[in-house]
Amino acid sequence: MLRDWLEQTHSTGFELRRHFLLRFFDSELVSDSSQAKVVAGGALGILLSLSLVFGQAYYRKYRLLLELPTPDLYRQAVLADVLFLVTLTMTFSGLFTTIQWPALFPGRRDYLALAALPVRMREVFLAKFTALLAVTLVMITCAALPPSVMIPAMMIGRYGNGTGRHVAGIFIASLLGGLFVFFTLVTLQGVLLNVLPIRLFPRISLAIQGLLLGMLLAGLPFVFSIPGLYARMDQLPSWSVYVPPLWFFGIDQIIFGNREPTINSLFRIAVLASLASAAAATLTYVWSYGRHRIRVLESPSVESVGVGRFWPNEAGSWFLTDPRTLAVFAFVTKMLGRSRQHRLFLTAFTALSLALISQSFANLSLAGGHFRTISGSTEGVRELVIAIPLGFSFFLLVGLRYLFRLPVELRANWLFRTIEPGHAPALLMGVERFLLAWGTLPVAVLTLPIEISMLGARTGLEAAILCLLISFLLIEVLLFTFEKIPFTSSYLPGRCPLIETVLKYSVSAACYVSGIAALVSFALKTGASTLLFTTILGVGWWRLRRARIAARQISRIEFEELFEPAVQLLGIERE
Amino acid sequence: MLEVRNLTKHYRRIVAVDGISFTIRPGEVLGFLGPNGAGKSTTVKVLIGLIEPTRGEILFKGKDVRLDWPGFLRVAGYVPEEPNLYSQLTGREYLQLTGRLRGLARAALEARMDRLLRLFSLWEDRHVLLSSYSKGMRQKIMLSAALLHDPELLVLDEPFSGLDVNTALILRSLIGALSQEGKMIFYSSHVLETVEKVCTSVLILRKGSAVAHDRVEHLRDLLRQPSLEAVFTQLTQQEDPGRVVQEIIAAIRS
């Protein structure tokens, strides 16, 4: 019945909304559309597993708190958890809106595609805005509703009452908080769209998108540390009126019946902020409707590359003698610099490494809820300083290897396919050189001052050399089975189950960063152990590299990702 | 000389190309014709090594190209039907990439690239991203990339697509001049008038099989037809255009 109804043609507005809703999750990176379902299923599975783990942990936590003789700690924990859930939803909304950043307003493609159709521009804008709002509402509700119901249910006990109010409070506060973030970001883009010259907009918009993504990802560990701030929840500082999650925390508290003056003012700010952000987003949409289409369509679409941007290419030609190796090196550099999606992914990986490192520093300096000065003399700090280059190079190298799998204009790869026979080793050498030049050396150079200032000149330099050698080894491991020219192969995100990938990378990151940092710290204790460790690493790297290059002589470059051999033999594919 | 013998390509049970054979001698331009789905693009892709043939041989100067694909591709230039380019590169960067991948030394590459960019009137736009190029400009870049290494064999798939009148005239003359220089040119197209003017011989495909392979004037005489277009229509058993037009009009009124 519903299916039949959906298959019918409806009003223009309905059809436009249907079009925008279906196109929200389109990606040119994935060569097989069914793969998106596989990945979404995998992500849902991980989310459910995590919810179970978190749920159990929360259940135990509140059982213990409910057994305490006084309710003080219980009450403080509830407040901290409410703030955590509200902040988490706001961060999720921010991440979702940032990822959807290029699709927040109708773009050139929409205008051109719909130009020949009898559709008013007002209808296009209205449909886009309402479709966007609908998707965001669904996403925020999905993120906010389950914890809003589950967590208060676990709080039930002799100190816990008013569960219904808690559910309503957390849900409404999270929903409004999420919408506030969404509307604010839409407003930000709307203002940029109308104020900036059209020629500059793509670059600035991309930079802002990257910045937002980096900030949100790097801030995630701090969001997850909010439950640990329970001791500070009783007395909110005066600057809390400048912290948006606390505004919406005020909504929950008002619904719960708290009438303290600070909470009242936070509540008022939250309501005002919600209304103002929604009004501002609507206004920017109306503003754009009037002039954006004309600005986009009537601006020259010619995009030039400044001559000053050729330096990476020129720099590459100094140390790469084979033109084919240089071709791949320059190609990868340019594509990574110019592909919006690839740059965004790289930003995300860098933000993750930044988050990991800043979280470790925060843990060390905030031990026991009090700030303390960090000095390089303790073993923990020493390992942490060594973990900085290791963490950055791990996320950067693993991130780059992942990015290399994502295609850029797949159909243009015929150029490499026709050149590849007989030249695979020279072409793949370009990939190795790129990783060496952009994945290890900048990290070593940029982190060297930190190592020297924290560990002293000699130890800092030794640590930098050891970390550099370790990242060379990592390159060998990452490239051992990688027989592709970056961005030229089709991509099957569901080739490997998501849970397996996440587990593999999480465990590898933990082992690589913390395990090797401890090992390097141990090796740096004496001159002899440092020399021995350097020699082992150097020889290991050299042997591994020789083995990889020998294997490459007989290999062919892969231009199409295939399902795992067992799946192919059975003739079944994951859907 | 390029010699293709009994070339066959199956996609599972579908026969895309069925045992076609032809030869292109130095100085010859072979026109490769056929309606949509006849197997032209498949043949071109097999020739350039993008797909493997199911059966058949490709000999270049008497040697099986499969024994030395890199050697064969080093002397071949290719202009694909669709201008699939890396649109995030500029026109000059794309030529630089192609030249480097072909192993051209820097000095020679830079000089040739810049001359071709000027000659194809792309100099002013050389630092503009290919995404901003018009179809004709992209086609000119493809042609420049195919000629950059002075190939002995040119495989051209609809090379006139999107070109302005002036460039089309230049290209037509260029094909003639290159053939006089002893280049072998494989020219696949739907534009019969151009084929008639630039090709020394034609091969007409129908449902994967060659239905004619001869010099244009021989075919015209043999089939007693006034033009290549008439020869083509007769050999490929095209539907009556008048009847199809009537059916289209009926369909949009239904």
PDB file of C-alpha atoms in Angstrom, chain A residues 284-483:
ATOM      1  CA  THR A 284      20.167  32.939   5.728  1.00  0.00           C
ATOM      2  CA  TYR A 285      18.169  30.503   3.594  1.00  0.00           C
ATOM      3  CA  VAL A 286      15.812  33.287   2.560  1.00  0.00           C
ATOM      4  CA  TRP A 287      18.800  35.578   1.943  1.00  0.00           C
ATOM      5  CA  SER A 288      20.471  32.928  -0.209  1.00  0.00           C
ATOM      6  CA  TYR A 289      17.276  32.252  -2.116  1.00  0.00           C
ATOM      7  CA  GLY A 290      17.283  35.822  -3.306  1.00  0.00           C
ATOM      8  CA  ARG A 291      20.831  36.006  -4.592  1.00  0.00           C
ATOM      9  CA  HIS A 292      22.825  32.792  -4.293  1.00  0.00           C
ATOM     10  CA  ARG A 293      21.656  31.153  -7.523  1.00  0.00           C
ATOM     11  CA  ILE A 294      22.467  34.233  -9.558  1.00  0.00           C
ATOM     12  CA  ARG A 295      25.854  34.588  -7.879  1.00  0.00           C
ATOM     13  CA  VAL A 296      26.744  30.930  -8.486  1.00  0.00           C
ATOM     14  CA  LEU A 297      25.512  30.685 -12.046  1.00  0.00           C
ATOM     15  CA  GLU A 298      26.766  34.043 -13.209  1.00  0.00           C
ATOM     16  CA  SER A 299      30.209  33.795 -11.650  1.00  0.00           C
ATOM     17  CA  PRO A 300      32.956  32.491 -13.896  1.00  0.00           C
ATOM     18  CA  SER A 301      33.449  28.808 -13.108  1.00  0.00           C
ATOM     19  CA  VAL A 302      37.094  28.826 -14.131  1.00  0.00           C
ATOM     20  CA  GLU A 303      39.301  27.562 -11.343  1.00  0.00           C
ATOM     21  CA  SER A 304      42.990  28.202 -11.710  1.00  0.00           C
ATOM     22  CA  VAL A 305      45.941  26.919  -9.783  1.00  0.00           C
ATOM     23  CA  GLY A 306      48.501  29.520  -8.786  1.00  0.00           C
ATOM     24  CA  VAL A 307      51.998  28.995 -10.093  1.00  0.00           C
ATOM     25  CA  GLY A 308      53.278  29.203  -6.496  1.00  0.00           C
ATOM     26  CA  ARG A 309      51.561  25.913  -5.771  1.00  0.00           C
ATOM     27  CA  PHE A 310      53.922  23.908  -7.916  1.00  0.00           C
ATOM     28  CA  TRP A 311      56.651  23.696  -5.294  1.00  0.00           C
ATOM     29  CA  PRO A 312      55.881  20.137  -4.061  1.00  0.00           C
ATOM     30  CA  ASN A 313      56.119  18.961  -7.641  1.00  0.00           C
ATOM     31  CA  GLU A 314      59.388  20.794  -8.176  1.00  0.00           C
ATOM     32  CA  ALA A 315      60.755  19.594  -4.844  1.00  0.00           C
ATOM     33  CA  GLY A 316      59.930  16.019  -5.858  1.00  0.00           C
ATOM     34  CA  SER A 317      61.896  16.363  -9.088  1.00  0.00           C
ATOM     35  CA  TRP A 318      65.094  17.054  -7.074  1.00  0.00           C
ATOM     36  CA  PHE A 319      65.235  13.643  -5.486  1.00  0.00           C
ATOM     37  CA  LEU A 320      63.217  11.464  -7.851  1.00  0.00           C
ATOM     38  CA  THR A 321      65.104  10.637 -11.006  1.00  0.00           C
ATOM     39  CA  ASP A 322      62.677   8.191 -12.640  1.00  0.00           C
ATOM     40  CA  PRO A 323      59.950  10.199 -14.405  1.00  0.00           C
ATOM     41  CA  ARG A 324      57.336   7.508 -13.662  1.00  0.00           C
ATOM     42  CA  THR A 325      58.072   7.600  -9.940  1.00  0.00           C
ATOM     43  CA  LEU A 326      57.953  11.382 -10.072  1.00  0.00           C
ATOM     44  CA  ALA A 327      54.658  11.219 -11.995  1.00  0.00           C
ATOM     45  CA  VAL A 328      52.994   9.144  -9.253  1.00  0.00           C
ATOM     46  CA  PHE A 329      54.544  11.261  -6.484  1.00  0.00           C
ATOM     47  CA  ALA A 330      53.285  14.498  -8.065  1.00  0.00           C
ATOM     48  CA  PHE A 331      49.900  12.965  -8.887  1.00  0.00           C
ATOM     49  CA  VAL A 332      49.317  11.837  -5.294  1.00  0.00           C
ATOM     50  CA  THR A 333      50.451  15.196  -3.898  1.00  0.00           C
ATOM     51  CA  LYS A 334      48.120  17.150  -6.166  1.00  0.00           C
ATOM     52  CA  MET A 335      45.121  14.881  -5.713  1.00  0.00           C
ATOM     53  CA  LEU A 336      45.445  14.886  -1.958  1.00  0.00           C
ATOM     54  CA  GLY A 337      45.786  18.657  -1.977  1.00  0.00           C
ATOM     55  CA  ARG A 338      42.797  19.248  -4.209  1.00  0.00           C
ATOM     56  CA  SER A 339      40.255  16.533  -3.461  1.00  0.00           C
ATOM     57  CA  ARG A 340      37.813  17.882  -0.931  1.00  0.00           C
ATOM     58  CA  GLN A 341      36.778  14.508   0.469  1.00  0.00           C
ATOM     59  CA  HIS A 342      40.312  13.182   0.779  1.00  0.00           C
ATOM     60  CA  ARG A 343      41.495  16.277   2.592  1.00  0.00           C
ATOM     61  CA  LEU A 344      38.595  15.976   4.943  1.00  0.00           C
ATOM     62  CA  PHE A 345      39.406  12.361   5.756  1.00  0.00           C
ATOM     63  CA  LEU A 346      43.019  13.303   6.364  1.00  0.00           C
ATOM     64  CA  THR A 347      41.892  16.070   8.715  1.00  0.00           C
ATOM     65  CA  ALA A 348      39.808  13.499  10.590  1.00  0.00           C
ATOM     66  CA  PHE A 349      42.799  11.171  11.003  1.00  0.00           C
ATOM     67  CA  THR A 350      45.017  14.038  12.187  1.00  0.00           C
ATOM     68  CA  ALA A 351      42.302  15.152  14.613  1.00  0.00           C
ATOM     69  CA  LEU A 352      42.085  11.616  16.002  1.00  0.00           C
ATOM     70  CA  SER A 353      45.809  11.527  16.687  1.00  0.00           C
ATOM     71  CA  LEU A 354      45.603  14.995  18.243  1.00  0.00           C
ATOM     72  CA  ALA A 355      42.693  13.846  20.405  1.00  0.00           C
ATOM     73  CA  LEU A 356      44.595  10.785  21.576  1.00  0.00           C
ATOM     74  CA  ILE A 357      47.687  12.778  22.500  1.00  0.00           C
ATOM     75  CA  SER A 358      45.866  15.699  24.118  1.00  0.00           C
ATOM     76  CA  GLN A 359      43.744  13.242  26.102  1.00  0.00           C
ATOM     77  CA  SER A 360      46.892  11.546  27.407  1.00  0.00           C
ATOM     78  CA  PHE A 361      48.373  14.901  28.436  1.00  0.00           C
ATOM     79  CA  ALA A 362      45.088  15.907  30.037  1.00  0.00           C
ATOM     80  CA  ASN A 363      45.024  12.641  31.991  1.00  0.00           C
ATOM     81  CA  LEU A 364      48.540  13.237  33.254  1.00  0.00           C
ATOM     82  CA  SER A 365      48.026  16.894  34.156  1.00  0.00           C
ATOM     83  CA  LEU A 366      44.535  16.427  35.590  1.00  0.00           C
ATOM     84  CA  ALA A 367      45.239  13.384  37.740  1.00  0.00           C
ATOM     85  CA  GLY A 368      42.902  13.314  40.725  1.00  0.00           C
ATOM     86  CA  GLY A 369      40.899  16.262  39.421  1.00  0.00           C
ATOM     87  CA  HIS A 370      43.756  18.733  40.060  1.00  0.00           C
ATOM     88  CA  PHE A 371      46.143  20.358  37.619  1.00  0.00           C
ATOM     89  CA  ARG A 372      49.811  19.611  38.040  1.00  0.00           C
ATOM     90  CA  THR A 373      52.951  20.584  36.158  1.00  0.00           C
ATOM     91  CA  ILE A 374      54.268  18.058  33.671  1.00  0.00           C
ATOM     92  CA  SER A 375      58.006  17.422  33.662  1.00  0.00           C
ATOM     93  CA  GLY A 376      60.019  15.154  31.406  1.00  0.00           C
ATOM     94  CA  SER A 377      61.766  13.433  34.288  1.00  0.00           C
ATOM     95  CA  THR A 378      59.025  10.931  35.121  1.00  0.00           C
ATOM     96  CA  GLU A 379      58.694   7.662  33.160  1.00  0.00           C
ATOM     97  CA  GLY A 380      55.041   8.370  32.218  1.00  0.00           C
ATOM     98  CA  VAL A 381      55.820  11.772  30.712  1.00  0.00           C
ATOM     99  CA  ARG A 382      58.865  10.392  28.920  1.00  0.00           C
ATOM    100  CA  GLU A 383      56.747   7.712  27.266  1.00  0.00           C
ATOM    101  CA  LEU A 384      54.080  10.253  26.424  1.00  0.00           C
ATOM    102  CA  VAL A 385      56.586  12.558  24.715  1.00  0.00           C
ATOM    103  CA  ILE A 386      57.870   9.593  22.673  1.00  0.00           C
ATOM    104  CA  ALA A 387      54.271   8.638  21.875  1.00  0.00           C
ATOM    105  CA  ILE A 388      53.650  12.015  20.186  1.00  0.00           C
ATOM    106  CA  PRO A 389      55.611  11.345  16.958  1.00  0.00           C
ATOM    107  CA  LEU A 390      54.547   7.701  17.049  1.00  0.00           C
ATOM    108  CA  GLY A 391      50.872   8.597  17.389  1.00  0.00           C
ATOM    109  CA  PHE A 392      50.954  11.227  14.662  1.00  0.00           C
ATOM    110  CA  SER A 393      52.876   9.054  12.218  1.00  0.00           C
ATOM    111  CA  PHE A 394      50.622   6.056  12.926  1.00  0.00           C
ATOM    112  CA  PHE A 395      47.400   7.929  12.237  1.00  0.00           C
ATOM    113  CA  LEU A 396      48.904   9.811   9.310  1.00  0.00           C
ATOM    114  CA  LEU A 397      50.377   6.725   7.616  1.00  0.00           C
ATOM    115  CA  VAL A 398      47.401   4.469   8.295  1.00  0.00           C
ATOM    116  CA  GLY A 399      45.109   7.310   7.280  1.00  0.00           C
ATOM    117  CA  LEU A 400      47.002   7.888   4.043  1.00  0.00           C
ATOM    118  CA  ARG A 401      46.948   4.192   3.203  1.00  0.00           C
ATOM    119  CA  TYR A 402      43.191   4.193   3.719  1.00  0.00           C
ATOM    120  CA  LEU A 403      42.783   7.370   1.666  1.00  0.00           C
ATOM    121  CA  PHE A 404      44.805   5.864  -1.161  1.00  0.00           C
ATOM    122  CA  ARG A 405      42.051   3.262  -1.549  1.00  0.00           C
ATOM    123  CA  LEU A 406      39.399   5.907  -2.170  1.00  0.00           C
ATOM    124  CA  PRO A 407      39.169   6.687  -5.875  1.00  0.00           C
ATOM    125  CA  VAL A 408      39.263  10.065  -7.542  1.00  0.00           C
ATOM    126  CA  GLU A 409      37.514  10.001 -10.921  1.00  0.00           C
ATOM    127  CA  LEU A 410      37.814   6.288 -11.315  1.00  0.00           C
ATOM    128  CA  ARG A 411      37.099   6.293 -15.044  1.00  0.00           C
ATOM    129  CA  ALA A 412      40.173   8.420 -15.668  1.00  0.00           C
ATOM    130  CA  ASN A 413      42.412   5.585 -14.439  1.00  0.00           C
ATOM    131  CA  TRP A 414      42.732   4.284 -18.015  1.00  0.00           C
ATOM    132  CA  LEU A 415      45.833   6.441 -18.223  1.00  0.00           C
ATOM    133  CA  PHE A 416      47.597   4.410 -15.544  1.00  0.00           C
ATOM    134  CA  ARG A 417      46.172   1.128 -16.815  1.00  0.00           C
ATOM    135  CA  THR A 418      47.679   1.662 -20.238  1.00  0.00           C
ATOM    136  CA  ILE A 419      51.048   2.670 -18.799  1.00  0.00           C
ATOM    137  CA  GLU A 420      51.268   0.067 -16.039  1.00  0.00           C
ATOM    138  CA  PRO A 421      52.509  -3.062 -17.880  1.00  0.00           C
ATOM    139  CA  GLY A 422      56.207  -3.403 -17.171  1.00  0.00           C
ATOM    140  CA  HIS A 423      56.416  -0.275 -15.044  1.00  0.00           C
ATOM    141  CA  ALA A 424      54.770  -1.385 -11.795  1.00  0.00           C
ATOM    142  CA  PRO A 425      57.931  -1.164  -9.625  1.00  0.00           C
ATOM    143  CA  ALA A 426      58.722   2.402 -10.744  1.00  0.00           C
ATOM    144  CA  LEU A 427      55.114   3.510 -10.282  1.00  0.00           C
ATOM    145  CA  LEU A 428      54.787   1.934  -6.823  1.00  0.00           C
ATOM    146  CA  MET A 429      58.070   3.533  -5.804  1.00  0.00           C
ATOM    147  CA  GLY A 430      56.288   6.875  -6.142  1.00  0.00           C
ATOM    148  CA  VAL A 431      53.824   5.781  -3.428  1.00  0.00           C
ATOM    149  CA  GLU A 432      56.646   4.821  -1.074  1.00  0.00           C
ATOM    150  CA  ARG A 433      58.458   8.087  -1.699  1.00  0.00           C
ATOM    151  CA  PHE A 434      55.268  10.017  -1.019  1.00  0.00           C
ATOM    152  CA  LEU A 435      54.765   8.309   2.332  1.00  0.00           C
ATOM    153  CA  LEU A 436      58.383   8.927   3.267  1.00  0.00           C
ATOM    154  CA  ALA A 437      58.238  12.570   2.246  1.00  0.00           C
ATOM    155  CA  TRP A 438      54.810  13.505   3.607  1.00  0.00           C
ATOM    156  CA  GLY A 439      53.989  10.841   6.185  1.00  0.00           C
ATOM    157  CA  THR A 440      57.168  10.623   8.245  1.00  0.00           C
ATOM    158  CA  LEU A 441      59.579  13.510   7.752  1.00  0.00           C
ATOM    159  CA  PRO A 442      57.179  16.378   8.596  1.00  0.00           C
ATOM    160  CA  VAL A 443      56.088  14.556  11.769  1.00  0.00           C
ATOM    161  CA  ALA A 444      59.730  14.007  12.780  1.00  0.00           C
ATOM    162  CA  VAL A 445      60.669  17.632  12.127  1.00  0.00           C
ATOM    163  CA  LEU A 446      57.592  19.160  13.773  1.00  0.00           C
ATOM    164  CA  THR A 447      57.774  17.031  16.918  1.00  0.00           C
ATOM    165  CA  LEU A 448      61.543  17.331  17.373  1.00  0.00           C
ATOM    166  CA  PRO A 449      61.340  20.633  19.355  1.00  0.00           C
ATOM    167  CA  ILE A 450      58.894  19.020  21.816  1.00  0.00           C
ATOM    168  CA  GLU A 451      61.162  16.018  22.272  1.00  0.00           C
ATOM    169  CA  ILE A 452      64.240  18.193  22.763  1.00  0.00           C
ATOM    170  CA  SER A 453      62.513  20.561  25.185  1.00  0.00           C
ATOM    171  CA  MET A 454      61.019  17.746  27.255  1.00  0.00           C
ATOM    172  CA  LEU A 455      63.794  15.141  27.102  1.00  0.00           C
ATOM    173  CA  GLY A 456      66.919  17.212  26.543  1.00  0.00           C
ATOM    174  CA  ALA A 457      68.910  17.707  23.329  1.00  0.00           C
ATOM    175  CA  ARG A 458      70.654  14.340  23.096  1.00  0.00           C
ATOM    176  CA  THR A 459      67.844  12.078  24.283  1.00  0.00           C
ATOM    177  CA  GLY A 460      65.311  14.073  22.286  1.00  0.00           C
ATOM    178  CA  LEU A 461      67.315  13.646  19.095  1.00  0.00           C
ATOM    179  CA  GLU A 462      67.840   9.942  19.756  1.00  0.00           C
ATOM    180  CA  ALA A 463      64.131   9.505  20.404  1.00  0.00           C
ATOM    181  CA  ALA A 464      63.308  11.316  17.154  1.00  0.00           C
ATOM    182  CA  ILE A 465      65.655   9.056  15.150  1.00  0.00           C
ATOM    183  CA  LEU A 466      64.230   5.888  16.700  1.00  0.00           C
ATOM    184  CA  CYS A 467      60.653   7.030  16.080  1.00  0.00           C
ATOM    185  CA  LEU A 468      61.546   7.867  12.483  1.00  0.00           C
ATOM    186  CA  LEU A 469      62.996   4.401  11.946  1.00  0.00           C
ATOM    187  CA  ILE A 470      59.876   2.854  13.454  1.00  0.00           C
ATOM    188  CA  SER A 471      57.680   4.845  11.077  1.00  0.00           C
ATOM    189  CA  PHE A 472      59.840   3.598   8.163  1.00  0.00           C
ATOM    190  CA  LEU A 473      59.125   0.069   9.361  1.00  0.00           C
ATOM    191  CA  LEU A 474      55.432   0.871   9.548  1.00  0.00           C
ATOM    192  CA  ILE A 475      55.517   2.071   5.934  1.00  0.00           C
ATOM    193  CA  GLU A 476      56.988  -1.277   4.909  1.00  0.00           C
ATOM    194  CA  VAL A 477      54.259  -3.170   6.751  1.00  0.00           C
ATOM    195  CA  LEU A 478      51.527  -0.971   5.276  1.00  0.00           C
ATOM    196  CA  LEU A 479      52.849  -1.217   1.735  1.00  0.00           C
ATOM    197  CA  PHE A 480      53.638  -4.924   1.777  1.00  0.00           C
ATOM    198  CA  THR A 481      50.290  -5.918   0.334  1.00  0.00           C
ATOM    199  CA  PHE A 482      49.443  -2.559  -1.206  1.00  0.00           C
ATOM    200  CA  GLU A 483      49.749  -2.837  -4.971  1.00  0.00           C
TER     201      GLU A 483
END
